[in-house]
C-alpha atoms as a printed R data frame, in Angstrom:
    type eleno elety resid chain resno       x       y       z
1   ATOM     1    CA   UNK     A     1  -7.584   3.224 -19.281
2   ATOM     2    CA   UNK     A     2  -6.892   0.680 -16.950
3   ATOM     3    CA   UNK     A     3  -8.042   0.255 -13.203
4   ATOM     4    CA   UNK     A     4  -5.967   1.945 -10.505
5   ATOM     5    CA   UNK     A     5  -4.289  -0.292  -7.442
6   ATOM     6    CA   UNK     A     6  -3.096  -0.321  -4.238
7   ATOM     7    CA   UNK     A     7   0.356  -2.824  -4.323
8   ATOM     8    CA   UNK     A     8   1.330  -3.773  -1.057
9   ATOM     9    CA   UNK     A     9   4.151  -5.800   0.555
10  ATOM    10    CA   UNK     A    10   3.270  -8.258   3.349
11  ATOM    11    CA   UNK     A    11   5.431  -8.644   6.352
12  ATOM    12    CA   UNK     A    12   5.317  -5.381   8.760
13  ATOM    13    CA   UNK     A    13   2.404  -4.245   6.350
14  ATOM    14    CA   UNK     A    14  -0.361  -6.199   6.376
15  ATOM    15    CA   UNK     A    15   0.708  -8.805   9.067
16  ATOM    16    CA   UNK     A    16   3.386  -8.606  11.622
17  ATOM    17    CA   UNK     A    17   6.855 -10.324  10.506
18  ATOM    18    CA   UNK     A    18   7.920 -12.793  13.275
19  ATOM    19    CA   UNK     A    19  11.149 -13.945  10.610
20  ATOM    20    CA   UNK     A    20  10.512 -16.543   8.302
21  ATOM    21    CA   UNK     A    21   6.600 -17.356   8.476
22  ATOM    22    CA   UNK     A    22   6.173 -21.148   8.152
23  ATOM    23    CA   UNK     A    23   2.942 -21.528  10.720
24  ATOM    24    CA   UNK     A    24  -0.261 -20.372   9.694
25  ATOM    25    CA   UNK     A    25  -1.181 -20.189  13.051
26  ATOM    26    CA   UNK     A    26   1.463 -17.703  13.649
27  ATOM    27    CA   UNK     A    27  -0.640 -15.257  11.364
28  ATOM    28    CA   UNK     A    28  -1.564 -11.646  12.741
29  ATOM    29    CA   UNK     A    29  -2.857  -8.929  11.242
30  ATOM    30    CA   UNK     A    30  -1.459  -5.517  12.058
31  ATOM    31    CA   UNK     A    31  -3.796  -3.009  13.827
32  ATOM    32    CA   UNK     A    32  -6.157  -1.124  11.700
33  ATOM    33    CA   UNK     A    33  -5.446  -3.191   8.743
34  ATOM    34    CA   UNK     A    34  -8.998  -4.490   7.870
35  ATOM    35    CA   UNK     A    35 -10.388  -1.037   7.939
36  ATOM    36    CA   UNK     A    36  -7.162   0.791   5.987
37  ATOM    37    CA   UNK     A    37  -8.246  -1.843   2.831
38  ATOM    38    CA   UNK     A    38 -11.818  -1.908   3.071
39  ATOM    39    CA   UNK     A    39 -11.240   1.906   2.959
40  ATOM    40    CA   UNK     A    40  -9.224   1.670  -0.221
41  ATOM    41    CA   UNK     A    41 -11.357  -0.720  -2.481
42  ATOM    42    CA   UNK     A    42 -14.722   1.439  -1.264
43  ATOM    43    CA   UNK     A    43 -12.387   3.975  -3.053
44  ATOM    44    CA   UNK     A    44 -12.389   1.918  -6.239
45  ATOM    45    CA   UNK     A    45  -8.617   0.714  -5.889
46  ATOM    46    CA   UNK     A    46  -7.873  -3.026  -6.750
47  ATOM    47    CA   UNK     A    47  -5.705  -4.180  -3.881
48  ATOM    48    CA   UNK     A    48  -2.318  -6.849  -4.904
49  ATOM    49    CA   UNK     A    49  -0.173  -8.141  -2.331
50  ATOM    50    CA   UNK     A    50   3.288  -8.108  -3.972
51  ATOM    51    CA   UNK     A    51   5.879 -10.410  -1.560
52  ATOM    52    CA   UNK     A    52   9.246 -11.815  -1.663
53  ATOM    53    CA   UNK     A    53   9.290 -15.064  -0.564
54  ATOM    54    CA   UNK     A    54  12.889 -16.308  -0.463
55  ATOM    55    CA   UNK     A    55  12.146 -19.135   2.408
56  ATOM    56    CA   UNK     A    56  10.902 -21.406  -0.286
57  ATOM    57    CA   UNK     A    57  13.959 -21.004  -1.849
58  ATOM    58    CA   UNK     A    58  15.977 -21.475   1.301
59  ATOM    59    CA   UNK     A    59  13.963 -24.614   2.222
60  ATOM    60    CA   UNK     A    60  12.163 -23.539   5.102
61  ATOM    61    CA   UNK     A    61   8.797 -23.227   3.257
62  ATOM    62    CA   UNK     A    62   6.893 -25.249   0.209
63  ATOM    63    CA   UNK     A    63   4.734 -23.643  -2.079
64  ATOM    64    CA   UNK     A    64   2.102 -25.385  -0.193
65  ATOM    65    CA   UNK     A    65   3.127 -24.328   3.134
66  ATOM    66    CA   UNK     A    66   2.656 -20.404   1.810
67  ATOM    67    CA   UNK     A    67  -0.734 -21.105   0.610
68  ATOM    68    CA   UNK     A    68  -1.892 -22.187   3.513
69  ATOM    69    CA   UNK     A    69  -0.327 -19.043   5.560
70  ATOM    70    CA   UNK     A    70  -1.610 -16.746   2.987
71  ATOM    71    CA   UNK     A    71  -5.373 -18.796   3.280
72  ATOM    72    CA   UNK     A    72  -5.106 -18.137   7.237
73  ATOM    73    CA   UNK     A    73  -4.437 -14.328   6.559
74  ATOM    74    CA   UNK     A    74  -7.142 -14.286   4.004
75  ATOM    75    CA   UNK     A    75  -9.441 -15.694   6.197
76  ATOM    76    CA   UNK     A    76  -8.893 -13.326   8.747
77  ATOM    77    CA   UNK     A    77  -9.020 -10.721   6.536
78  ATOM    78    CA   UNK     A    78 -12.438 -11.881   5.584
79  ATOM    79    CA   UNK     A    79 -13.716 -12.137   8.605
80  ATOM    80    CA   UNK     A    80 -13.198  -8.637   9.115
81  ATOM    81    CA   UNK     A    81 -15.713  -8.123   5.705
82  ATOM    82    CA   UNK     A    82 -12.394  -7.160   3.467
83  ATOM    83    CA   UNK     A    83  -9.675  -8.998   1.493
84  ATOM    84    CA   UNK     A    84  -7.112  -8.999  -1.623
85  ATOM    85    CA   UNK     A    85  -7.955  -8.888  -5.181
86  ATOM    86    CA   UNK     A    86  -4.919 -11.014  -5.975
87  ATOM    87    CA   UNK     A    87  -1.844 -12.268  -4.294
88  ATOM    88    CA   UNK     A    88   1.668 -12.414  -6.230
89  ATOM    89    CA   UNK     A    89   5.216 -13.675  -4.506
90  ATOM    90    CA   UNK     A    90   8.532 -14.512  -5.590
91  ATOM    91    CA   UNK     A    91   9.857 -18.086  -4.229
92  ATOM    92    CA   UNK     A    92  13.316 -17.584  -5.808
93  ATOM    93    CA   UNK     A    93  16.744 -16.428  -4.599
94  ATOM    94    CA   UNK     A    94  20.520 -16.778  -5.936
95  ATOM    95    CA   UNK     A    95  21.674 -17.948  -2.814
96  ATOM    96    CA   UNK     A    96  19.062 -20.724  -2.460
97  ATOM    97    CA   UNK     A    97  19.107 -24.260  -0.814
98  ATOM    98    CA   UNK     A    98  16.753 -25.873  -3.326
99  ATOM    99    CA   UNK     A    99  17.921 -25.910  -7.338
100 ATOM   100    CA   UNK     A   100  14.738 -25.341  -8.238
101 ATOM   101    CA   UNK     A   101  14.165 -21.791  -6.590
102 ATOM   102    CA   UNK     A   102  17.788 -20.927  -6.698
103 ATOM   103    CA   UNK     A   103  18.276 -18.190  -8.824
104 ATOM   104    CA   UNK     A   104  17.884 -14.524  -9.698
105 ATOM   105    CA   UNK     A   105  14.414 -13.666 -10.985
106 ATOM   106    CA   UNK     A   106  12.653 -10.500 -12.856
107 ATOM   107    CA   UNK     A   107   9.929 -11.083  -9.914
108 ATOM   108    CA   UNK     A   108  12.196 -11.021  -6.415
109 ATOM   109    CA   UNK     A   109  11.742  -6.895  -5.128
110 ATOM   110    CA   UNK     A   110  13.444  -4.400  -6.071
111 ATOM   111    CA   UNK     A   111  12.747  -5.752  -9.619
112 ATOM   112    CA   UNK     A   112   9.152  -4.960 -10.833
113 ATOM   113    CA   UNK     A   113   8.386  -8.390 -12.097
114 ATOM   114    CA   UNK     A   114   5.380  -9.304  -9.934
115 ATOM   115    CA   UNK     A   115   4.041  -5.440 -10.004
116 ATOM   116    CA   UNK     A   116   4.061  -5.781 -14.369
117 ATOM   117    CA   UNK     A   117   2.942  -9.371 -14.347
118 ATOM   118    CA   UNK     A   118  -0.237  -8.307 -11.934
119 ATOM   119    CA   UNK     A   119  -0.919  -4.691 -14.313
120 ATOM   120    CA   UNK     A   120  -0.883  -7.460 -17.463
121 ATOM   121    CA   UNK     A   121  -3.000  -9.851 -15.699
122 ATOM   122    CA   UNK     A   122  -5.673  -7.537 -14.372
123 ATOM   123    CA   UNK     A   123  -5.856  -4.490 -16.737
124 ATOM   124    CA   UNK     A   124  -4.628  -2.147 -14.094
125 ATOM   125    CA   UNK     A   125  -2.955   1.181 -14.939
126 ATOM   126    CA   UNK     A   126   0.727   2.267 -13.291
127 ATOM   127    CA   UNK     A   127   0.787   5.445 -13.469
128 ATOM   128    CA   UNK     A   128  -2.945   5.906 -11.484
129 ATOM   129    CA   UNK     A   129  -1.409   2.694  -8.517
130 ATOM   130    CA   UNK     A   130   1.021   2.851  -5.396
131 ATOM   131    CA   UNK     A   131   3.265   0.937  -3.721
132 ATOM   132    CA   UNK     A   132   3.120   0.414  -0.569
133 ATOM   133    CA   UNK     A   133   5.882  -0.993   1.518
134 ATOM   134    CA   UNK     A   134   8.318  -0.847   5.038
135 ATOM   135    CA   UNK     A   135  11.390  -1.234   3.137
136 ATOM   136    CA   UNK     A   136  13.353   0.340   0.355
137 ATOM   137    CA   UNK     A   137  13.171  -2.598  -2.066
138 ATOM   138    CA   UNK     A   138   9.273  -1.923  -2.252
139 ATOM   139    CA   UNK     A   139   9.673   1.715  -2.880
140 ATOM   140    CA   UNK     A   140  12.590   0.575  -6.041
141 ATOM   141    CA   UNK     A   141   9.790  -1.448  -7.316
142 ATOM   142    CA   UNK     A   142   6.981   0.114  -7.379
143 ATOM   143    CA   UNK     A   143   8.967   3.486  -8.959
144 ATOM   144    CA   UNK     A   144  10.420   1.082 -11.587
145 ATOM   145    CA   UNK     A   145   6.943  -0.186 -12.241
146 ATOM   146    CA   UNK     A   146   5.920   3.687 -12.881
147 ATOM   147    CA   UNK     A   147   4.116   3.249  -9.499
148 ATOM   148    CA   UNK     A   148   3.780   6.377  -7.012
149 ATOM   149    CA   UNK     A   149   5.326   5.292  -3.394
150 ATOM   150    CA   UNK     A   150   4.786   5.146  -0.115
151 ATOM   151    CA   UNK     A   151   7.470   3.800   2.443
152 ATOM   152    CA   UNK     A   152   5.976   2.494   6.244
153 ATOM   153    CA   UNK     A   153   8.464   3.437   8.385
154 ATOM   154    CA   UNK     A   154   7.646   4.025  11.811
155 ATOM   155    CA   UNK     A   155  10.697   4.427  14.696
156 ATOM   156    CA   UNK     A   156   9.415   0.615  15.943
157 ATOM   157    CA   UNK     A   157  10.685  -0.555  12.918
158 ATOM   158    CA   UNK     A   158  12.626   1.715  10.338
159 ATOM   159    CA   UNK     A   159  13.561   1.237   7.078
160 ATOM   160    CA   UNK     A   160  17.258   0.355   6.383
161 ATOM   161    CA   UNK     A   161  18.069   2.711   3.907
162 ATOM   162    CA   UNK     A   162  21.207   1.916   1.692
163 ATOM   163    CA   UNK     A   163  23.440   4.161  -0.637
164 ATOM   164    CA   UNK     A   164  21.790   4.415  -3.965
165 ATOM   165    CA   UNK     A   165  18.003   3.894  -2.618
166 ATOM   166    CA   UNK     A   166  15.826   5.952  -4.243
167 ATOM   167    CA   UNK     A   167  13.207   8.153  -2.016
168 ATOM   168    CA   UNK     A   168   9.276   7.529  -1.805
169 ATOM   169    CA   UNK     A   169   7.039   9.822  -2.662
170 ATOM   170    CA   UNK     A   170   5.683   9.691   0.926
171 ATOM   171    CA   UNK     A   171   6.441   8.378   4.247
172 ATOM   172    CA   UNK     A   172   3.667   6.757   6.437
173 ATOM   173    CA   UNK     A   173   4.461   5.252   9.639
174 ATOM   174    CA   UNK     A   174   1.690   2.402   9.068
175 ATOM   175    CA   UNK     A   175  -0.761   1.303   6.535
176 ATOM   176    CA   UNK     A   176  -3.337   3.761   8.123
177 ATOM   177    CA   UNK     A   177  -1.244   6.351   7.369
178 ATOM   178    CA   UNK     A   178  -0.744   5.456   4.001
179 ATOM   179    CA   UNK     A   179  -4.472   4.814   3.424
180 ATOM   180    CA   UNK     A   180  -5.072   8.682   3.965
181 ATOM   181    CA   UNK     A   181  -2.171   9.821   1.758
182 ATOM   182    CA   UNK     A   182  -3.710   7.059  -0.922
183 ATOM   183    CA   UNK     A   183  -7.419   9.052  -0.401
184 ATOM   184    CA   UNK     A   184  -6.361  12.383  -0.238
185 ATOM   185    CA   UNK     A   185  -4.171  12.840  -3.369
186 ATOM   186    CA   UNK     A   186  -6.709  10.581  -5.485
187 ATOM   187    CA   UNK     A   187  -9.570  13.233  -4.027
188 ATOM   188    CA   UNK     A   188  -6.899  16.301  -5.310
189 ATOM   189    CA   UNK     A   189  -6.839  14.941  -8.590
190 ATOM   190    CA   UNK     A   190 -10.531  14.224  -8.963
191 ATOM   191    CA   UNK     A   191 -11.067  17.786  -8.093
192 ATOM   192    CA   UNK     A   192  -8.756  19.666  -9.867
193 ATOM   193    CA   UNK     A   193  -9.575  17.781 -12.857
194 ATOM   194    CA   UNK     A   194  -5.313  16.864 -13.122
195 ATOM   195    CA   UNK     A   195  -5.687  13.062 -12.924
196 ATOM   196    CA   UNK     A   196  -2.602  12.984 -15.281
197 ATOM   197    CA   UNK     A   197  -0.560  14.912 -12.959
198 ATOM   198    CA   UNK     A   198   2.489  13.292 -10.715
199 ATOM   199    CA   UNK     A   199   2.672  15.776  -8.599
200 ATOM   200    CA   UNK     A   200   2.007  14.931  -5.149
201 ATOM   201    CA   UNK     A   201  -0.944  16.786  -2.485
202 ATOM   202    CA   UNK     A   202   1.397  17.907   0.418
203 ATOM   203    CA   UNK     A   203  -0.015  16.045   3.343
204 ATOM   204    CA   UNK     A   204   1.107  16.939   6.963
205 ATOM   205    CA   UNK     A   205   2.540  14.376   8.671
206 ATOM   206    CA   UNK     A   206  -0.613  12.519  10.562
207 ATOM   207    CA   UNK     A   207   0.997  11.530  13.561
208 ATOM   208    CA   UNK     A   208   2.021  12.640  16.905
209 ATOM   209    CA   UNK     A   209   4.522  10.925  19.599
210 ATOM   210    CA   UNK     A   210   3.520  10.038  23.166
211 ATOM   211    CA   UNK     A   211   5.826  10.920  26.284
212 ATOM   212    CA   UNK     A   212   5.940   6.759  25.608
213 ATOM   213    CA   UNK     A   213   7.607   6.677  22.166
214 ATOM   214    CA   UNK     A   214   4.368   4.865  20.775
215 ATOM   215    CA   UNK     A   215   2.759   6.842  17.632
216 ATOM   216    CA   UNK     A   216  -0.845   7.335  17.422
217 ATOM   217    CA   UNK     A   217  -2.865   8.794  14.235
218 ATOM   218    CA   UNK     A   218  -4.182  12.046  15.050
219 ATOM   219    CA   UNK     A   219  -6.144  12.188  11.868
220 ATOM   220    CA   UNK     A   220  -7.932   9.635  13.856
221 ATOM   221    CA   UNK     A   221  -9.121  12.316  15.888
222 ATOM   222    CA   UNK     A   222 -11.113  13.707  13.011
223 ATOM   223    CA   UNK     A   223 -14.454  12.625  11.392
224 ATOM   224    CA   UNK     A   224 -12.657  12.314   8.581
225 ATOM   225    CA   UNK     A   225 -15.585   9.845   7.023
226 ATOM   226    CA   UNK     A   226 -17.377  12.551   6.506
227 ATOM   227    CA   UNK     A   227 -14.713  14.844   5.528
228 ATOM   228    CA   UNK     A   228 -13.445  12.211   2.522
229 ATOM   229    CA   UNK     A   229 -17.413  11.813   1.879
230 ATOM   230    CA   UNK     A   230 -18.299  15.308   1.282
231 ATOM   231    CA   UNK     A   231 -14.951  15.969  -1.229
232 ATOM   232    CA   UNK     A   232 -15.992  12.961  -3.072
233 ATOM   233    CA   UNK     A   233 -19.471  14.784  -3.946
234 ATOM   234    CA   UNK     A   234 -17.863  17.448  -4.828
235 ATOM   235    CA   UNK     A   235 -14.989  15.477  -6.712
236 ATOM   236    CA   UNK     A   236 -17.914  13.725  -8.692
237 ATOM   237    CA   UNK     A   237 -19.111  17.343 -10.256
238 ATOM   238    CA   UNK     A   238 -15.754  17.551 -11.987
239 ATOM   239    CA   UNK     A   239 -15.406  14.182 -13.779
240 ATOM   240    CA   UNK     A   240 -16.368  16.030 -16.516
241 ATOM   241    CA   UNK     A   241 -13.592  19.007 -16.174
242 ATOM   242    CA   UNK     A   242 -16.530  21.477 -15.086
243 ATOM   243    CA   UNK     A   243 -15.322  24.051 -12.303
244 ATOM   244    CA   UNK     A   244 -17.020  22.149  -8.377
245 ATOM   245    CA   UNK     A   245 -19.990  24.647  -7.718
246 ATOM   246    CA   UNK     A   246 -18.335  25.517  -4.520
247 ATOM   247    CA   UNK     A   247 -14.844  25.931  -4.715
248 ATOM   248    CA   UNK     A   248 -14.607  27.682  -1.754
249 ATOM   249    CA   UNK     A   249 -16.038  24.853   0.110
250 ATOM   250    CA   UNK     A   250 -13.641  22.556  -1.557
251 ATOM   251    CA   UNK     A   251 -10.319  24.358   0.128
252 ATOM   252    CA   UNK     A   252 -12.260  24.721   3.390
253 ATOM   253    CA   UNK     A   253 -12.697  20.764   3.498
254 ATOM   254    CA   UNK     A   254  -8.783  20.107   2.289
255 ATOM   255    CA   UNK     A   255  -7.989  22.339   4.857
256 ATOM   256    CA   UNK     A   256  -9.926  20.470   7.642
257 ATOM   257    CA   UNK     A   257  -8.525  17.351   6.398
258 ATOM   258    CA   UNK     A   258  -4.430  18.169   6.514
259 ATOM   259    CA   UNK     A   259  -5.217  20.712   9.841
């Protein structure tokens, strides 16, 4: 069995999108991001970035110019004691300036090229990984891949959803969000012993609105550290399909957790 992963798009997931990025210096990292993936890998997932990059194929950007964005972001992100296991993009699309880059491709999103080619390349297994994304060609992806889903969509920037999309398996409104959802149904599966199961933990939505429109996480509120700490103890006493000594403690601490 192969090593489960965290897929994620870039712009308006792990940094903010200010149109086609061309200036490292330009790089920001959304809030909480640093702490949503050192989260994850402490969690044992592999974490792939998974982008579409169609400004090298418009001309605005060399292959060298998105290395050294993508070195500015993964210095920051290193700074902040976390990073990505591996980095995939697309340069290509049909309607391209440059010959070279101008054409359809197996990689560009909502085609699972770069999600397959990164499984091949680092032994990890689909049906145990997510995909994480703010738009509808992530969540097409990463379900074509054999991926479970997660779309960012918060009401600063929504997802455009077209006729024919297909729905994610959950809705986050930021990478946060999604980080909990990631946790919580990988700590259901560990405990019930069901880690071949799709179906999905119900998780209350996280997140309450202001009088000033901005969102907050009220999981936030919790210690949920300690929360996700003491089900993993328990999760570890069933790796072996024996019954958790408490069970009762077990639903008292999901409980807490979605409250």
């Amino acid at each position: 069995m192969g090593t489960k992963c965290v897929f994620l798009d870039r712009d308006n997931t792990i940094i903010e999108d200010p149109g086609y990025l061309t200036d490292p210096a330009a790089v920001k990292l959304l809030p909480g991001v640093d702490l949503a993936l050192k989260s994850l890998a402490q969690a044992g997932f592999k974490l792939v970035m998974v982008t579409n990059q169609s400004a090298i194929a418009r001309g605005l950007l060399t292959e060298e110019g998105l290395e050294r964005v993508h070195d500015e972001m993964t210095r920051q992100l290193a700074d902040r004691g976390t990073g990505l296991d591996a980095i995939y993009y697309c340069p290509y699309h049909p309607n391209g300036a440059i010959p070279k880059f101008s054409k359809e491709s197996d990689l560009r999103k909502p085609n699972p090229g770069m999600i397959l080619k990164a499984a091949n390349e680092h032994d990890i297994d689909l049906s145990q990984s997510w995909m994480v994304g703010n738009s509808y060609r992530d969540i097409t992806a990463g379900l074509r891949a054999g991926c479970k889903t997660i779309l960012i969509n918060s009401s600063v920037r929504p997802a455009c959803k077209k006729v024919g999309d297909p729905e994610p398996d959950k809705k986050a409104v930021n990478i946060r969000e999604a980080t909990n959802i990631v946790k919580m149904q990988h700590l259901q599966e560990k405990i019930s012993g069901a880690s071949e199961s799709k179906e999905l933990l119900p998780v209350v939505e996280t997140t309450t609105a202001k009088s000033t429109g901005s969102v907050t996480d009220s999981i936030s509120a919790l210690d949920a550290a300690a929360v996700f700490e003491q089900l993993a103890t328990i999760a570890e006493q069933t790796s072996s399909n024996a019954k958790p000594a408490h069970p009762e403690k077990t639903h008292r601490l999901l409980e807490e957790v979605l409250r």
